[in-house]
Amino acid sequence: MNESLTYQNFEAGMEDFEKLINRKLVYIDKTSYLEDLLHRAMVTLLLRPRRFGKTLSMSMLSCFLEMNYLHPEDRSRPERLFRDLAIYKNKAFCDEYMGRFPVIIISLKSAEGSDFVGAMKSIMELLGALFKKYAFLAASDKQDPSYVAALIRRKDICLNESLNLRDTVNMDTAIAIAKSSLKLLSEMLYAEYSKETVIIIDEYDVPLQKAKVNGYYTEMLDVIKEMLGNALKTNNSLAKGFVTGCLRIAHQSIFTDINNFVCLGSSNDTQFAEFIGLTKDETASLLSQCGMESRLPDVVAWYDGYSFAGNDMLCPWSVLNFLYDALSPKNDCTVFKPQNYWANSSGNDIIEICMKHPDSSDLERIENLMRGGSETITLKTFTSYPEINGNTSFDTFATLMLHTGYFTEVWDDEIVRTEKTADGNSAYDDSDIVRKTVIKIPNKEVLQCFLEKAKSIFSKENPEWIGRALEMLNALFSGDAEQVQNIITDMLMSFISIRDASVEAYYHGFMTSVLGIAAGTAGQGKNRINTIKMESQEDSGNGFSDIILSKSFEGKAVILEFKKCKTGTPKAFRNMCQEALKQIEKKKYEYRYRASGYQEIIKYGIAFYGKGCLVIKKTDEPVSE
């Protein structure tokens, strides 16, 4: 690594190891893990959250192992790439492994589509690139003629941009190609070089996630299961297999029956916990080389907090983006504020679904997490990619969000964890043993994702929220206290905030937000005389009312006074409502409106406690002429 770094040394999202080294971009040296990783198992599944560098790690592994196909004894390429890295000091290991193997590497992160046809088209494109790379095998006299014919035919099919996969015959052909091509290529490479092949499959679960969302999960599962099974289970030409993803799909025969298989997840992977991601020491070293040592507390607060088997880790995507921006000539790196890079790297729809969950106890758990608290969950095993909707259990939500990086585990010696199996795997990966753990939101960056989603849900941009707010407004002016109470209770149950609900100001802010949206929406349109005016804590009578809504065109006003109960008993609710109504009368909040000729004034005393409320109404009858 360079001794002194500038913004030109950083490019977050660079996933090609060779390009990264050639362009002298920052690389945190993880090569010291290669020897143990290659000796660990025949097939290794590495699970880490998104944006932690799985693809770059697999690209590095491929560059280290892959031979020169035209000149197998020429190892100048890996020597050039690795000579300044830790693994190069291990001469015996490098002599045995560096540049010695045929390698097939494929990333499935782009294998998606709005339907199965689109997804299969993308898989054909990925396989077409592999067939094009290994097309030279067709000219070899070491190859079985039938394999050569198969390679040429498959290459032509995969690279045919006009291929119509809506035709059943063509789709069946594409599915057969997808299931068997990795094995076919490995067998041809073995025939050519008498060396078993290393197969690397990156982001294997992305096609399954996209398929679940878009309704073709069963078809895609069949393809991925057979593709991995043929390549990794029944393949005598396999030297080693490496698979990465965020989530392990168990009990679907994707990984069962594989000899010498190990799953290294963020919960159980103690040996390789720091292989993918940034440690705090690595981050501090980076900042030091940038002359930004003083910014470590900011970087830790925003991007740290992940725990992999008890090891604190930072998200490299976010740290590298921050350093690039902070070092940019247009910014002052000593004061540049950390940004939320995670939010823009992928969709955060799962947060929105969580926040619209109908179970109030689950919403309270989410709110507690947003306040900085922790929650105990039962980890779920998934027999298919989980369907996420408003009825999904909190434990399922939380397990998925733990795997994808929205939550992290709290490691504490007092927390009882499942015993490890003989190969080091957590039992929950392969069985239905119940395993509990404690989770939290890892850092400010991810917390901001939750907060931004909350703003979008509970705002005028959300038709559902506007609809409920308008219902409340109409109920207030029509004098329907019971309906007002029901709507407020429903909205409180789904309102996510990190403000302090122990004080009255929390509820005042909530009501001001809701009614402000409703009043502004109701006042839109060509007929501006219909505008509803809202005043919050304005000078009125002998004091400051909480909220007053008025319709000058109808001569009607609504006065709201809020009280926070000390307990949630029915008596406490009633007493606080009556106290609120007495305050309205004593302070003469209606005086200005009565003096202006308003004919009807409805007064509400509203008492709150937790997620509940009571609404009591008093109406001043129209003044007779």
PDB file of C-alpha atoms in Angstrom, residues 194-370:
ATOM      1  CA  SER A 194      -4.578 -32.711 -15.996  1.00  0.00           C
ATOM      2  CA  LYS A 195      -5.407 -30.369 -13.102  1.00  0.00           C
ATOM      3  CA  GLU A 196      -8.674 -30.213 -11.199  1.00  0.00           C
ATOM      4  CA  THR A 197     -10.518 -26.904 -11.502  1.00  0.00           C
ATOM      5  CA  VAL A 198     -11.278 -24.319  -8.820  1.00  0.00           C
ATOM      6  CA  ILE A 199     -14.880 -23.143  -9.198  1.00  0.00           C
ATOM      7  CA  ILE A 200     -15.949 -19.835  -7.623  1.00  0.00           C
ATOM      8  CA  ILE A 201     -19.647 -18.865  -7.571  1.00  0.00           C
ATOM      9  CA  ASP A 202     -20.214 -15.381  -6.178  1.00  0.00           C
ATOM     10  CA  GLU A 203     -23.548 -14.097  -4.793  1.00  0.00           C
ATOM     11  CA  TYR A 204     -25.359 -17.362  -5.396  1.00  0.00           C
ATOM     12  CA  ASP A 205     -28.471 -16.206  -3.507  1.00  0.00           C
ATOM     13  CA  VAL A 206     -29.148 -12.989  -5.472  1.00  0.00           C
ATOM     14  CA  PRO A 207     -31.102 -14.780  -8.248  1.00  0.00           C
ATOM     15  CA  LEU A 208     -33.186 -16.508  -5.563  1.00  0.00           C
ATOM     16  CA  GLN A 209     -33.951 -13.244  -3.795  1.00  0.00           C
ATOM     17  CA  LYS A 210     -35.002 -11.540  -7.030  1.00  0.00           C
ATOM     18  CA  ALA A 211     -37.053 -14.579  -8.024  1.00  0.00           C
ATOM     19  CA  LYS A 212     -38.906 -14.549  -4.713  1.00  0.00           C
ATOM     20  CA  VAL A 213     -39.821 -10.891  -5.148  1.00  0.00           C
ATOM     21  CA  ASN A 214     -40.937 -11.324  -8.759  1.00  0.00           C
ATOM     22  CA  GLY A 215     -42.789 -14.613  -8.467  1.00  0.00           C
ATOM     23  CA  TYR A 216     -40.639 -17.260 -10.179  1.00  0.00           C
ATOM     24  CA  TYR A 217     -38.817 -18.699  -7.175  1.00  0.00           C
ATOM     25  CA  THR A 218     -39.565 -22.391  -7.836  1.00  0.00           C
ATOM     26  CA  GLU A 219     -38.156 -22.232 -11.360  1.00  0.00           C
ATOM     27  CA  MET A 220     -35.032 -20.338 -10.320  1.00  0.00           C
ATOM     28  CA  LEU A 221     -34.381 -22.598  -7.325  1.00  0.00           C
ATOM     29  CA  ASP A 222     -34.371 -25.596  -9.663  1.00  0.00           C
ATOM     30  CA  VAL A 223     -31.757 -23.920 -11.889  1.00  0.00           C
ATOM     31  CA  ILE A 224     -29.452 -22.744  -9.077  1.00  0.00           C
ATOM     32  CA  LYS A 225     -29.710 -26.020  -7.172  1.00  0.00           C
ATOM     33  CA  GLU A 226     -28.732 -28.075 -10.214  1.00  0.00           C
ATOM     34  CA  MET A 227     -26.030 -25.627 -11.321  1.00  0.00           C
ATOM     35  CA  LEU A 228     -24.308 -25.776  -7.926  1.00  0.00           C
ATOM     36  CA  GLY A 229     -24.992 -29.460  -7.441  1.00  0.00           C
ATOM     37  CA  ASN A 230     -23.462 -30.503 -10.762  1.00  0.00           C
ATOM     38  CA  ALA A 231     -20.454 -28.234 -10.294  1.00  0.00           C
ATOM     39  CA  LEU A 232     -19.725 -28.952  -6.627  1.00  0.00           C
ATOM     40  CA  LYS A 233     -21.208 -32.334  -5.699  1.00  0.00           C
ATOM     41  CA  THR A 234     -20.888 -34.747  -8.609  1.00  0.00           C
ATOM     42  CA  ASN A 235     -17.780 -33.351 -10.247  1.00  0.00           C
ATOM     43  CA  ASN A 236     -14.593 -35.401 -10.276  1.00  0.00           C
ATOM     44  CA  SER A 237     -12.810 -32.514 -11.985  1.00  0.00           C
ATOM     45  CA  LEU A 238     -13.256 -30.216  -8.984  1.00  0.00           C
ATOM     46  CA  ALA A 239     -10.214 -29.138  -6.955  1.00  0.00           C
ATOM     47  CA  LYS A 240     -11.921 -26.622  -4.663  1.00  0.00           C
ATOM     48  CA  GLY A 241     -15.236 -24.813  -4.640  1.00  0.00           C
ATOM     49  CA  PHE A 242     -16.010 -21.406  -3.155  1.00  0.00           C
ATOM     50  CA  VAL A 243     -19.491 -19.908  -2.921  1.00  0.00           C
ATOM     51  CA  THR A 244     -20.468 -16.526  -1.463  1.00  0.00           C
ATOM     52  CA  GLY A 245     -23.761 -14.950  -0.499  1.00  0.00           C
ATOM     53  CA  CYS A 246     -25.641 -13.159   2.266  1.00  0.00           C
ATOM     54  CA  LEU A 247     -28.041 -15.919   3.243  1.00  0.00           C
ATOM     55  CA  ARG A 248     -27.868 -19.675   3.433  1.00  0.00           C
ATOM     56  CA  ILE A 249     -30.844 -21.542   2.042  1.00  0.00           C
ATOM     57  CA  ALA A 250     -30.971 -24.809   3.991  1.00  0.00           C
ATOM     58  CA  HIS A 251     -32.757 -28.120   3.373  1.00  0.00           C
ATOM     59  CA  GLN A 252     -33.093 -27.632  -0.376  1.00  0.00           C
ATOM     60  CA  SER A 253     -30.250 -29.973  -1.401  1.00  0.00           C
ATOM     61  CA  ILE A 254     -28.199 -27.051  -2.704  1.00  0.00           C
ATOM     62  CA  PHE A 255     -25.285 -27.928  -0.439  1.00  0.00           C
ATOM     63  CA  THR A 256     -26.257 -31.280   1.047  1.00  0.00           C
ATOM     64  CA  ASP A 257     -24.233 -34.380   0.184  1.00  0.00           C
ATOM     65  CA  ILE A 258     -21.146 -32.296  -0.635  1.00  0.00           C
ATOM     66  CA  ASN A 259     -18.088 -34.008   0.796  1.00  0.00           C
ATOM     67  CA  ASN A 260     -15.923 -31.894   3.114  1.00  0.00           C
ATOM     68  CA  PHE A 261     -18.238 -28.860   3.044  1.00  0.00           C
ATOM     69  CA  VAL A 262     -18.053 -25.928   5.459  1.00  0.00           C
ATOM     70  CA  CYS A 263     -20.258 -22.866   5.913  1.00  0.00           C
ATOM     71  CA  LEU A 264     -18.452 -19.794   7.255  1.00  0.00           C
ATOM     72  CA  GLY A 265     -21.067 -17.311   8.431  1.00  0.00           C
ATOM     73  CA  SER A 266     -20.759 -14.060  10.335  1.00  0.00           C
ATOM     74  CA  SER A 267     -21.947 -15.823  13.501  1.00  0.00           C
ATOM     75  CA  ASN A 268     -19.754 -18.915  13.550  1.00  0.00           C
ATOM     76  CA  ASP A 269     -16.701 -17.968  11.468  1.00  0.00           C
ATOM     77  CA  THR A 270     -13.996 -17.325  14.070  1.00  0.00           C
ATOM     78  CA  GLN A 271     -11.049 -18.362  11.893  1.00  0.00           C
ATOM     79  CA  PHE A 272     -11.878 -16.086   8.943  1.00  0.00           C
ATOM     80  CA  ALA A 273     -13.941 -13.430  10.736  1.00  0.00           C
ATOM     81  CA  GLU A 274     -11.619 -10.637   9.562  1.00  0.00           C
ATOM     82  CA  PHE A 275     -11.032 -11.964   6.026  1.00  0.00           C
ATOM     83  CA  ILE A 276     -13.883  -9.934   4.517  1.00  0.00           C
ATOM     84  CA  GLY A 277     -14.409  -6.363   5.740  1.00  0.00           C
ATOM     85  CA  LEU A 278     -12.271  -3.813   7.604  1.00  0.00           C
ATOM     86  CA  THR A 279     -11.014  -4.141  11.151  1.00  0.00           C
ATOM     87  CA  LYS A 280     -10.712  -1.075  13.330  1.00  0.00           C
ATOM     88  CA  ASP A 281      -6.889  -1.292  13.166  1.00  0.00           C
ATOM     89  CA  GLU A 282      -6.974  -1.481   9.357  1.00  0.00           C
ATOM     90  CA  THR A 283      -9.272   1.537   9.264  1.00  0.00           C
ATOM     91  CA  ALA A 284      -7.030   3.496  11.638  1.00  0.00           C
ATOM     92  CA  SER A 285      -4.029   2.703   9.422  1.00  0.00           C
ATOM     93  CA  LEU A 286      -5.888   3.941   6.346  1.00  0.00           C
ATOM     94  CA  LEU A 287      -6.815   7.187   8.059  1.00  0.00           C
ATOM     95  CA  SER A 288      -3.229   7.652   9.203  1.00  0.00           C
ATOM     96  CA  GLN A 289      -1.941   7.307   5.629  1.00  0.00           C
ATOM     97  CA  CYS A 290      -4.468   9.946   4.601  1.00  0.00           C
ATOM     98  CA  GLY A 291      -3.426  12.329   7.370  1.00  0.00           C
ATOM     99  CA  MET A 292      -6.875  11.938   8.924  1.00  0.00           C
ATOM    100  CA  GLU A 293      -6.084  10.271  12.251  1.00  0.00           C
ATOM    101  CA  SER A 294      -8.387  12.650  14.102  1.00  0.00           C
ATOM    102  CA  ARG A 295     -11.394  11.445  12.102  1.00  0.00           C
ATOM    103  CA  LEU A 296     -11.340   7.896  13.488  1.00  0.00           C
ATOM    104  CA  PRO A 297     -14.126   8.532  16.074  1.00  0.00           C
ATOM    105  CA  ASP A 298     -16.435   9.860  13.329  1.00  0.00           C
ATOM    106  CA  VAL A 299     -15.687   6.927  11.022  1.00  0.00           C
ATOM    107  CA  VAL A 300     -16.205   4.395  13.818  1.00  0.00           C
ATOM    108  CA  ALA A 301     -19.512   5.958  14.885  1.00  0.00           C
ATOM    109  CA  TRP A 302     -20.865   5.913  11.346  1.00  0.00           C
ATOM    110  CA  TYR A 303     -19.463   2.744   9.808  1.00  0.00           C
ATOM    111  CA  ASP A 304     -18.360   0.410  12.632  1.00  0.00           C
ATOM    112  CA  GLY A 305     -20.555  -1.748  14.828  1.00  0.00           C
ATOM    113  CA  TYR A 306     -20.672  -5.007  12.876  1.00  0.00           C
ATOM    114  CA  SER A 307     -19.691  -8.100  14.797  1.00  0.00           C
ATOM    115  CA  PHE A 308     -18.473 -11.208  12.972  1.00  0.00           C
ATOM    116  CA  ALA A 309     -18.108 -13.992  15.496  1.00  0.00           C
ATOM    117  CA  GLY A 310     -17.311 -11.340  18.112  1.00  0.00           C
ATOM    118  CA  ASN A 311     -14.823  -9.406  15.954  1.00  0.00           C
ATOM    119  CA  ASP A 312     -15.641  -5.719  15.377  1.00  0.00           C
ATOM    120  CA  MET A 313     -15.755  -4.902  11.666  1.00  0.00           C
ATOM    121  CA  LEU A 314     -16.434  -1.837   9.515  1.00  0.00           C
ATOM    122  CA  CYS A 315     -18.158  -1.726   6.148  1.00  0.00           C
ATOM    123  CA  PRO A 316     -15.413  -1.159   3.510  1.00  0.00           C
ATOM    124  CA  TRP A 317     -17.854   0.245   0.935  1.00  0.00           C
ATOM    125  CA  SER A 318     -18.758   3.100   3.256  1.00  0.00           C
ATOM    126  CA  VAL A 319     -15.261   3.764   4.619  1.00  0.00           C
ATOM    127  CA  LEU A 320     -13.697   3.923   1.140  1.00  0.00           C
ATOM    128  CA  ASN A 321     -16.453   6.171  -0.174  1.00  0.00           C
ATOM    129  CA  PHE A 322     -15.993   8.485   2.795  1.00  0.00           C
ATOM    130  CA  LEU A 323     -12.224   8.708   2.283  1.00  0.00           C
ATOM    131  CA  TYR A 324     -12.598   9.423  -1.436  1.00  0.00           C
ATOM    132  CA  ASP A 325     -15.059  12.247  -0.767  1.00  0.00           C
ATOM    133  CA  ALA A 326     -13.187  13.643   2.227  1.00  0.00           C
ATOM    134  CA  LEU A 327      -9.894  13.766   0.291  1.00  0.00           C
ATOM    135  CA  SER A 328     -11.459  15.272  -2.802  1.00  0.00           C
ATOM    136  CA  PRO A 329      -9.922  18.687  -3.625  1.00  0.00           C
ATOM    137  CA  LYS A 330     -13.310  20.354  -3.198  1.00  0.00           C
ATOM    138  CA  ASN A 331     -13.594  19.235   0.444  1.00  0.00           C
ATOM    139  CA  ASP A 332     -11.720  19.806   3.695  1.00  0.00           C
ATOM    140  CA  CYS A 333     -10.907  16.345   5.015  1.00  0.00           C
ATOM    141  CA  THR A 334     -10.622  17.610   8.602  1.00  0.00           C
ATOM    142  CA  VAL A 335     -14.290  18.618   8.760  1.00  0.00           C
ATOM    143  CA  PHE A 336     -16.030  16.688   5.950  1.00  0.00           C
ATOM    144  CA  LYS A 337     -19.082  15.053   7.503  1.00  0.00           C
ATOM    145  CA  PRO A 338     -19.658  11.317   7.137  1.00  0.00           C
ATOM    146  CA  GLN A 339     -22.365  10.478   4.609  1.00  0.00           C
ATOM    147  CA  ASN A 340     -24.829   7.644   4.258  1.00  0.00           C
ATOM    148  CA  TYR A 341     -23.358   5.540   1.444  1.00  0.00           C
ATOM    149  CA  TRP A 342     -25.140   2.335   2.460  1.00  0.00           C
ATOM    150  CA  ALA A 343     -28.591   3.784   1.686  1.00  0.00           C
ATOM    151  CA  ASN A 344     -27.712   4.428  -1.945  1.00  0.00           C
ATOM    152  CA  SER A 345     -26.044   1.065  -2.557  1.00  0.00           C
ATOM    153  CA  SER A 346     -29.229  -0.985  -2.623  1.00  0.00           C
ATOM    154  CA  GLY A 347     -32.956  -0.827  -1.985  1.00  0.00           C
ATOM    155  CA  ASN A 348     -34.160  -0.508   1.588  1.00  0.00           C
ATOM    156  CA  ASP A 349     -37.696  -1.765   0.990  1.00  0.00           C
ATOM    157  CA  ILE A 350     -37.394  -4.328   3.760  1.00  0.00           C
ATOM    158  CA  ILE A 351     -37.216  -1.489   6.293  1.00  0.00           C
ATOM    159  CA  GLU A 352     -40.449  -0.021   4.970  1.00  0.00           C
ATOM    160  CA  ILE A 353     -42.190  -3.384   5.229  1.00  0.00           C
ATOM    161  CA  CYS A 354     -40.989  -3.722   8.823  1.00  0.00           C
ATOM    162  CA  MET A 355     -42.327  -0.290   9.722  1.00  0.00           C
ATOM    163  CA  LYS A 356     -45.745  -1.096   8.301  1.00  0.00           C
ATOM    164  CA  HIS A 357     -46.017  -4.307  10.304  1.00  0.00           C
ATOM    165  CA  PRO A 358     -49.486  -4.720  11.852  1.00  0.00           C
ATOM    166  CA  ASP A 359     -48.161  -6.250  15.082  1.00  0.00           C
ATOM    167  CA  SER A 360     -47.775  -3.399  17.580  1.00  0.00           C
ATOM    168  CA  SER A 361     -45.339  -5.338  19.772  1.00  0.00           C
ATOM    169  CA  ASP A 362     -43.063  -5.819  16.754  1.00  0.00           C
ATOM    170  CA  LEU A 363     -43.219  -2.101  16.007  1.00  0.00           C
ATOM    171  CA  GLU A 364     -42.203  -1.346  19.569  1.00  0.00           C
ATOM    172  CA  ARG A 365     -39.192  -3.653  19.143  1.00  0.00           C
ATOM    173  CA  ILE A 366     -38.174  -1.820  15.957  1.00  0.00           C
ATOM    174  CA  GLU A 367     -38.603   1.495  17.731  1.00  0.00           C
ATOM    175  CA  ASN A 368     -36.436   0.247  20.595  1.00  0.00           C
ATOM    176  CA  LEU A 369     -33.710  -0.714  18.113  1.00  0.00           C
ATOM    177  CA  MET A 370     -33.918   2.752  16.563  1.00  0.00           C
TER     178      MET A 370
END
